[in-house]
Structure formats: C-alpha cells, structure tokens
XYZ file of C-alpha atoms in Angstrom:
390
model
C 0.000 0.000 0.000
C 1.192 3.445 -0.699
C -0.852 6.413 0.145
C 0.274 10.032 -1.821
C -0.812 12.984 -0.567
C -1.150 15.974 -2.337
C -1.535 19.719 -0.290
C -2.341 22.293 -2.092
C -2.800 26.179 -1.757
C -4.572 26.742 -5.301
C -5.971 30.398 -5.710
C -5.436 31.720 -2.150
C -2.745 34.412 -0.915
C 0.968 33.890 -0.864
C 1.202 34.081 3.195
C -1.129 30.669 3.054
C 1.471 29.085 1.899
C 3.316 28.514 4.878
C 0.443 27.063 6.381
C -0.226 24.497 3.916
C 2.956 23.600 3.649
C 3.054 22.834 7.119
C 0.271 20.367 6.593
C 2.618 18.929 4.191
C 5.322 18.222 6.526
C 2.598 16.786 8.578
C 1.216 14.046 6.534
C 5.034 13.264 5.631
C 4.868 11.232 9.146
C 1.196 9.610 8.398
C 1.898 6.118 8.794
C 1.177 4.311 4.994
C 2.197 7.725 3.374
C 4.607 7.068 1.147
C 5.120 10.541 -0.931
C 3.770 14.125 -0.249
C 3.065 16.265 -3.134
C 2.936 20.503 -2.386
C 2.154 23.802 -4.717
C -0.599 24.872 -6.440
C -2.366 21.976 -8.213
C -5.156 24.074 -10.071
C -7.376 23.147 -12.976
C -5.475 23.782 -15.615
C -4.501 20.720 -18.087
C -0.808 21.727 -16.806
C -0.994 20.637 -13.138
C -3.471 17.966 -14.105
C 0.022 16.598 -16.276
C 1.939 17.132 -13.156
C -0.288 15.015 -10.747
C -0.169 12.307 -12.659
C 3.627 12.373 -13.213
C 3.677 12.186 -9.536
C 1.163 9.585 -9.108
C 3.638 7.186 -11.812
C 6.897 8.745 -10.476
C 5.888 7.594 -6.712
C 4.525 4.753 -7.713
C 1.087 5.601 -5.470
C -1.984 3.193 -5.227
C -4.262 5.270 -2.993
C -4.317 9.286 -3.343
C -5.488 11.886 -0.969
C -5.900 15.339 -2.279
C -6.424 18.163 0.431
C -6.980 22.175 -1.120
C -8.849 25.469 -0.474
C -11.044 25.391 -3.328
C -11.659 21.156 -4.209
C -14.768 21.481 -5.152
C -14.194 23.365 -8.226
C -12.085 20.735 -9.899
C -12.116 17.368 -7.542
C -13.847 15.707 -10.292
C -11.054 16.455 -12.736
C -8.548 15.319 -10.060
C -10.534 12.140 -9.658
C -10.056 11.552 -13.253
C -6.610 12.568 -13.640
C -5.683 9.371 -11.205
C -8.079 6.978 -12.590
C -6.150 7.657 -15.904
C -3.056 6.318 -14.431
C -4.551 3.233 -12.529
C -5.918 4.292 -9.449
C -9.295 2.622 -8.415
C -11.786 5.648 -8.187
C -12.901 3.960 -4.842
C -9.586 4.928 -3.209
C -9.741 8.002 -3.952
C -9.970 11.186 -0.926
C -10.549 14.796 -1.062
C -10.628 16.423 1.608
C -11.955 20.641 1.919
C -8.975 22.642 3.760
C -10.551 26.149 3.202
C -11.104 26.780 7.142
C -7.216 26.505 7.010
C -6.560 28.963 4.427
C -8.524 31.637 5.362
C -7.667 31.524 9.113
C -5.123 34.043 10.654
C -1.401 33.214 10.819
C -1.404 32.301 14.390
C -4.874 30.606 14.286
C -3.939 27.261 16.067
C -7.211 25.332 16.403
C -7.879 26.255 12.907
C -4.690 24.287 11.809
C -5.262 21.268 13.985
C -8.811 20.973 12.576
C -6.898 20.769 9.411
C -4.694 17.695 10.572
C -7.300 15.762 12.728
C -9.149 15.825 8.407
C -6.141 14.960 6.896
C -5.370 12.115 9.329
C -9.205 10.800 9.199
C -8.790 11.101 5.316
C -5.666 8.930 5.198
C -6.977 6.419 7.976
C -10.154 6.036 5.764
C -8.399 5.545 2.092
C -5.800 2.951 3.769
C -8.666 1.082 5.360
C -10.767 1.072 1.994
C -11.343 -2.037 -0.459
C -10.608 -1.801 -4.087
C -13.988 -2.032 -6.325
C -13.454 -3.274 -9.471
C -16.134 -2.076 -12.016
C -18.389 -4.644 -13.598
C -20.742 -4.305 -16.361
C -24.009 -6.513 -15.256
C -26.914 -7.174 -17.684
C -30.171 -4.400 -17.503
C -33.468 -5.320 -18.059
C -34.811 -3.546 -20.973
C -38.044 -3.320 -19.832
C -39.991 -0.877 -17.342
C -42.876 -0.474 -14.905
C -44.867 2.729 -14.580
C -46.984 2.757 -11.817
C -50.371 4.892 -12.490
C -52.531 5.113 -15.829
C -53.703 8.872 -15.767
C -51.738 11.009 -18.430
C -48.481 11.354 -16.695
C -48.064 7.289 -17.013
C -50.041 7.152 -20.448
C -47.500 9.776 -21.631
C -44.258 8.039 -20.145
C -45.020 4.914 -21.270
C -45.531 5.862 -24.819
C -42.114 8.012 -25.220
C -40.530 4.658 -23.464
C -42.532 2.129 -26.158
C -41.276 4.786 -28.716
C -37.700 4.011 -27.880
C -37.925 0.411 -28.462
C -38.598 -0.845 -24.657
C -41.201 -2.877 -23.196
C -43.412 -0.794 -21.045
C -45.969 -2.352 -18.085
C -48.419 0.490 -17.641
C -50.221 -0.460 -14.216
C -53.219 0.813 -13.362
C -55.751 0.186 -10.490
C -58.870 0.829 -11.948
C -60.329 -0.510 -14.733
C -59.405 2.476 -17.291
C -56.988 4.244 -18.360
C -57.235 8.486 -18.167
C -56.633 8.996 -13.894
C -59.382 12.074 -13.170
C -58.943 14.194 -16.283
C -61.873 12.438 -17.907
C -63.898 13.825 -15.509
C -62.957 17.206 -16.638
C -64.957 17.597 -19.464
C -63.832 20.647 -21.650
C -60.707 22.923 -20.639
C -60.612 26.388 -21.159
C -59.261 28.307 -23.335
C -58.974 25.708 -26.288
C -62.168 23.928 -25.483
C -60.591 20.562 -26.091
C -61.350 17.543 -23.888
C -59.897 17.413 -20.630
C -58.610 14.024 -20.797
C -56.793 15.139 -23.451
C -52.761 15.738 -23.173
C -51.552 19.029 -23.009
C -49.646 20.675 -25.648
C -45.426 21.059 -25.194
C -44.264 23.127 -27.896
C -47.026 26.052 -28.897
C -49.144 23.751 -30.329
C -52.893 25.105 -31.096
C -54.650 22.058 -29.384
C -53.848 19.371 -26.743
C -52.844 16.496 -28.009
C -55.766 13.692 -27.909
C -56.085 11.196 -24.853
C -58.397 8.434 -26.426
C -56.318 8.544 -29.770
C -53.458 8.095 -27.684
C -51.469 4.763 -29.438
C -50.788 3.187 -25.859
C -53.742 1.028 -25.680
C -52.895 -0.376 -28.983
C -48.555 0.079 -29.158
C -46.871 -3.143 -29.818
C -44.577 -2.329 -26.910
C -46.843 -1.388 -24.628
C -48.932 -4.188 -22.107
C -51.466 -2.503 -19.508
C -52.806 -3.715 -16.886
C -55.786 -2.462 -15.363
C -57.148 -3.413 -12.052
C -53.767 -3.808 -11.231
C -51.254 -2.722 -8.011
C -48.212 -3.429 -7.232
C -47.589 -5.895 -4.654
C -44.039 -6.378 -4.351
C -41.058 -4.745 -5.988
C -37.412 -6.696 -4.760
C -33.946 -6.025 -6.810
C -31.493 -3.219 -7.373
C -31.842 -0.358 -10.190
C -31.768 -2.606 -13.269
C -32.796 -5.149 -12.562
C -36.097 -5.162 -10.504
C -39.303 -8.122 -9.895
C -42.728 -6.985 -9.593
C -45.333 -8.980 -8.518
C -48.686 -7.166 -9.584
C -51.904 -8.213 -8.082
C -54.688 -8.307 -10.421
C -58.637 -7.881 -9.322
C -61.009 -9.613 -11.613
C -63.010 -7.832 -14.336
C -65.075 -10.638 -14.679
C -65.189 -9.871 -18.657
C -62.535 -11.103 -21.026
C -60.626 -8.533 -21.955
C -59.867 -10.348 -25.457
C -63.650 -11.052 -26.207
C -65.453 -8.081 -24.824
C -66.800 -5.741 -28.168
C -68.107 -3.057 -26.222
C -71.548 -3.297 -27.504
C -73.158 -2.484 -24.165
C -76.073 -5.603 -24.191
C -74.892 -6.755 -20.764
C -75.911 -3.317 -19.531
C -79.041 -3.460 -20.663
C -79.905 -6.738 -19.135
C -78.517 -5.885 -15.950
C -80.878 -5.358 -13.209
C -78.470 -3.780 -10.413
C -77.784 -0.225 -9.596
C -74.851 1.685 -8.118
C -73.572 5.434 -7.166
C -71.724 6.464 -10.268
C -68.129 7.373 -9.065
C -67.497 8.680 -12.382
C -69.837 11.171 -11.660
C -68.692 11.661 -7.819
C -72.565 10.288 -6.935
C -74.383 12.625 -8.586
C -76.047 9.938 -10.691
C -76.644 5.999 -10.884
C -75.178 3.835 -13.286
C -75.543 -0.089 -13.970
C -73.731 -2.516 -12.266
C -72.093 -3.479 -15.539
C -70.709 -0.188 -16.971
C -68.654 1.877 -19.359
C -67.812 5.354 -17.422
C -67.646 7.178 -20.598
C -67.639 6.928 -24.618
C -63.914 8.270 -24.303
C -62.412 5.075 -21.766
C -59.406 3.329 -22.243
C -59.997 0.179 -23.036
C -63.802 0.397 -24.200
C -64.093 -2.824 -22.457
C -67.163 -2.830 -19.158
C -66.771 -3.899 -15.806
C -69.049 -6.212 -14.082
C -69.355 -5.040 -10.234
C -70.186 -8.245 -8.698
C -72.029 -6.609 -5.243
C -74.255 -4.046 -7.039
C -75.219 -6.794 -9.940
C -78.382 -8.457 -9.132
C -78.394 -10.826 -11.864
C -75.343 -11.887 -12.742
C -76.197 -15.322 -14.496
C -78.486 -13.039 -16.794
C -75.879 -10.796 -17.375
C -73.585 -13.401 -18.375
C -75.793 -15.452 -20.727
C -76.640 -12.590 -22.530
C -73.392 -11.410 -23.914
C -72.985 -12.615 -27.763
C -69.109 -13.775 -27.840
C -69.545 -15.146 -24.312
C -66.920 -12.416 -23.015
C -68.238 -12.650 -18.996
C -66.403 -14.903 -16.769
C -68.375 -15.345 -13.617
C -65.229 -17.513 -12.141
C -62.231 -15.118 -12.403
C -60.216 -14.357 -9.578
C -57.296 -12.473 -8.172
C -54.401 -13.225 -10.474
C -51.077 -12.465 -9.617
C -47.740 -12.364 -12.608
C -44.210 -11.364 -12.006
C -42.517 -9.093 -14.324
C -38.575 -8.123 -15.076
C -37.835 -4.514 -15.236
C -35.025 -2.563 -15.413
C -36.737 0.885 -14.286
C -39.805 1.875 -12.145
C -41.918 5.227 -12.939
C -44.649 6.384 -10.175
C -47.226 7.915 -11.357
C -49.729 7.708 -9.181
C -51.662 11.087 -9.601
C -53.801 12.509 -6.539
C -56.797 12.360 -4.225
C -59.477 15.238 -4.006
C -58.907 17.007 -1.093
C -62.585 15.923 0.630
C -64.013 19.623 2.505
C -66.438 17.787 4.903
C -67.434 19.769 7.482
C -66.616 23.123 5.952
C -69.202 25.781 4.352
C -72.202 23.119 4.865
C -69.658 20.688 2.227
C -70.911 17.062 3.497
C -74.429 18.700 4.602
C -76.116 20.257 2.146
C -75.986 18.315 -1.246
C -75.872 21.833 -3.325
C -72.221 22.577 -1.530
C -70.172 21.166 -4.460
C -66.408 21.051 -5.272
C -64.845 21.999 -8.617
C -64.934 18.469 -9.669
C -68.618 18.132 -8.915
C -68.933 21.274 -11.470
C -67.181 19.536 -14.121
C -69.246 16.618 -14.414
C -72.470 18.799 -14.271
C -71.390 21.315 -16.506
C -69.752 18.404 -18.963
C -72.274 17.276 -22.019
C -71.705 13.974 -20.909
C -72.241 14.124 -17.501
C -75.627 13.386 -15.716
C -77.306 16.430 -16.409
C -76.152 16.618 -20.321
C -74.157 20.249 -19.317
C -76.986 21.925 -17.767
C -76.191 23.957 -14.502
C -78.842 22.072 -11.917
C -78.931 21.850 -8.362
C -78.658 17.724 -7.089
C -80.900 18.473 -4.131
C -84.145 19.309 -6.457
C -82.980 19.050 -10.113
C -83.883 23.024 -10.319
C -81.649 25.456 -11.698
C -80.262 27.708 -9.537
C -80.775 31.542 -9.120
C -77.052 32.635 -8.641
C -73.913 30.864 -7.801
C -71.172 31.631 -4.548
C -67.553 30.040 -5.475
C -65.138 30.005 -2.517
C -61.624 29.614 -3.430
C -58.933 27.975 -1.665
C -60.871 25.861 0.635
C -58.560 24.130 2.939
C-alpha cells in the first residue's frame, strides 16, 4: 500500500502558503504515506500533467488530495488518477478552506486541518478496491399509475424500443382528467394531453397509441404488490382484481348493460347519478371494455348469458404475474382534497367542489351540461364560489 498525498494552496494568498505547507510536513509522518506532493495543483490541463507524473513517479496506489477550493475541480482530479490506474474507490478529497482563510497564528484552525487529513488517510488505507463490472439491464420498465403522466411516459418509453408495463388500479386508463370535461381556453377535452411546444390544441387522450402500441402491455385493475432487486434489474409482482369480462372477447356493444338489473352510485360522476352494475364510465375510456361489479349486480347469471361472444367470466379471480424490469416510474396522480365539514360541504348536497362542477357542466355528464342543483334538479338563481378551501 502506498498512500500520496497531495496539499495544495490553489488560488489563495501567498502568506497561506506557509500554512499548507506545514500540513505537508505533517502528513510526511502519516503512517502508509509514502510521498507528499505541495504547490498549487489548479485546474489547468498543466498541473493535471503534473499530478499524474507524480502519481507514476511515486509509484502511489491510494491518493489523498487536500486544497482550499476542491470542489471546483475534484472531479477532474478524480479523473486525472483513474487515468493512471488508481481505483476511483480509493480516492480522498478532503476541503482545507477553514485553514486557508484563518489568521497566521490561528492554532485550532490548523489542527482541525490535521485531525481531516489524518481521518482522510486512515479512511483511504482502510478502503477495499472495487473493481467495475458491467451486469446485464433489463430492458423493460414499470410505470406505476394510468392517468396522463403514465399514459404519456409509457408511450415516449414504447417509442424508444422498450417494453413498457403500464399499471393501473382501476379498470381504465385516463386517472381524473376524464372527468374534466372541456378545458378552457382551447375547449378541447380534458382528458386530453396538453400541448409542449405552442401547439394550437392538446394532443388527444383516447387517440393516444398506448392502448394499442406493440410495446406497450397494460394492466388495469392492477397494483403493485411487491417490488425486490437493485436499479436494473427489478421483480414486480402485480396483483390483479377480476373484471369478470374477457378482456380479449369483450366488443363493447353495451347488451350486458341493458340486461342488468343492479344499480350503483356512479363514481365517475362523484354520486351525482346511478349507473348499472355493468358499466362503461364514458364513450372516451381506455380500453372500451365494461366492468361487471359483482355486489351491485343483481343478476349476474343473466348478465352473463346474454353477452354474444360469451366475453363474462363469472369464475375469475385475483391473479397475480411477475414481471422483469429494469426501471420503475410512479405515477400515481392525486386524491381530491374531501371539505367535509366546511361551508355546509358534506351537509347540504348543493355545496359542491370543482370536480362536482365539471361533471355537471360536462355534455356527458348526468345532467347533459346543464347547470342544476342535485338536491331538487332546479336550476339555480345565482352561484357563490369560494376559493382555496382548505
């Protein structure tokens, strides 16, 4: 083992000199130091040259380099020795600005300065050599959350040639911003994605190729369950809730609907109307395929009988599948903040939030755009908005 040290006084006044250079003739009795290097090492290609002539001259395996300013060229230092063989893992720089700045007969200052240098040259002697290795990387990734942020990731990823798992835990794709209706000023669909360079409209959420991209495999009704591994190469178990309608069969024509007998609140519509217990939320849902809610659906055998390609699956369960990824994206969007208890929210079914306003004022929501109270169906006379809330 032989430890260099290397003291140096770059860009301060000539009287620091003698005070770095008395750190010098301190770490000359280090034990394991075997040469001591002094003068202005700087970042100029010059003394870059010079430190690694002294690194090859010395024959030094482990460096530590002590100076005023190291932080605005330890990288280059670091580089300079790994040219010339020495593992970047034994490597020490150490900040000795206290030291240069302090007063000629500032004593405590310079003993601060040793008890570093000392700790730095304990630390590099007592360090392991790491010897790079190149491993394999899955080229794959998980992104965790279906609203626009994940739709969005996952197709620049699929674009790029790698496999993307885009997880999502309901049973469509979009997060809230279907729920949005029309956005202001453009008019264009809420759902839809924003645009990045000036562009006159957003850029459309339900032509979006992810649903359909070779590269691409979602899975809705999905969480994850269990992520184990290093940065990659991860597993992730994802737990799957049923749908109860094959996903490969389903054509969206809407006949189990019709036959179904069973009625829930319609979350899409944050309660504000009913909705089947087998249901599309929208026209606009990624994938157009329904969902059977088993506890609202009264007649499930029915139901099931009276789909055409025999898509329903009373007997699906929780699945569970493990995937290889290389890289893990959360996207998991937000929650509404919930104002019970404040300005009659929670009490008085006309005390709505901003979301409750888009659905009534979307086309598609349960009033068809029209502006109507929920507690009588009436319109109303005028209309308080408080900001801020919470």
């Amino acid at each position: 083992m032989r430890i260099g040290v290397v003291v140096s006084p770059w860009g301060t006044s000539p009287d620091t000199s003698a005070k770095v250079g008395g750190l010098a003739v301190y770490a000359k009795m280090l034990p394991g130091v075997a040469a001591v290097g002094s003068g202005n090492y700087g970042p100029t290609d010059k003394d870059l040259t010079r430190f690694k002539n002294w690194i090859k001259k010395n024959e030094i395996n482990r460096v530590v380099f002590a100076s005023c300013r190291p932080r605005l060229f330890k990288e280059a230092y670091k580089n300079a020795a790994v040219d010339v063989g020495i593992n970047k893992y034994l490597i020490e720089v150490i900040d000795i600005s206290e030291l240069c700045a302090a007063e000629a007969g500032d004593e405590i200052v310079a003993e601060k300065a040793k008890i570093l240098l000392r700790a730095a040259v304990n630390r590099v002697g007592s360090l392991e050599e790491v010897k790079a290795q190149k491993i394999p990387i899955e080229q794959a990734a998980l992104v965790i959350g279906g609203g626009l942020v994940g739709m969005e990731a996952a197709t620049r990823l699929a674009d790029q040639g790698f496999k993307v798992h885009l997880v999502e835990r309901q049973p469509w794709l979009g997060g809230k911003t279907p729920q949005l209706g029309t956005c202001f000023p453009s008019m264009d669909c809420g759902n839809c994605i924003a645009p990045f360079h000036g562009e006159l409209h957003r850029r459309c959420m339900y032509r979006s190729p992810v649903a359909q991209h070779p590269n691409v495999e979602v899975h809705t009704l999905s969480s994850l369950k269990r992520l184990v591994g290093v940065v990659g190469n991860f597993r992730a178990v994802i737990e799957t809730q049923p749908r109860y309608i094959n996903e490969d069969k389903c054509i969206g024509c809407g006949v189990c609907a019709e036959v179904c007998e069973g009625e829930a609140p319609n979350e899409f519509n944050l309660g504000l109307s009913k909705r089947k217990a087998v249901y599309i939320p929208s026209n606009q849902s990624l994938p157009r395929i329904y969902y059977l809610d088993r506890e609202s659906c009264e007649n499930p055998e029915e139901v099931a009988e009276s789909c055409p390609v025999g898509a329903i699956d009373l007997e699906m369960g929780v699945e569970e599948k493990t995937l290889s990824v290389g890289t893990v994206i959360v996207a998991t969007g937000f929650d509404m903040y919930e104002p019970t208890g404040m300005y009659g929210y929670g009490e008085h079914r006309d005390v709505l939030t901003q979301l409750h306003l888009a659905r009534l004022l979307d086309m598609s929501g349960p009033t068809g755009g029209a502006l109507l109270k929920p507690s009588d169906g009436e319109r109303p006379d005028s209309v308080v908005m408080v900001q801020c809330v919470g």
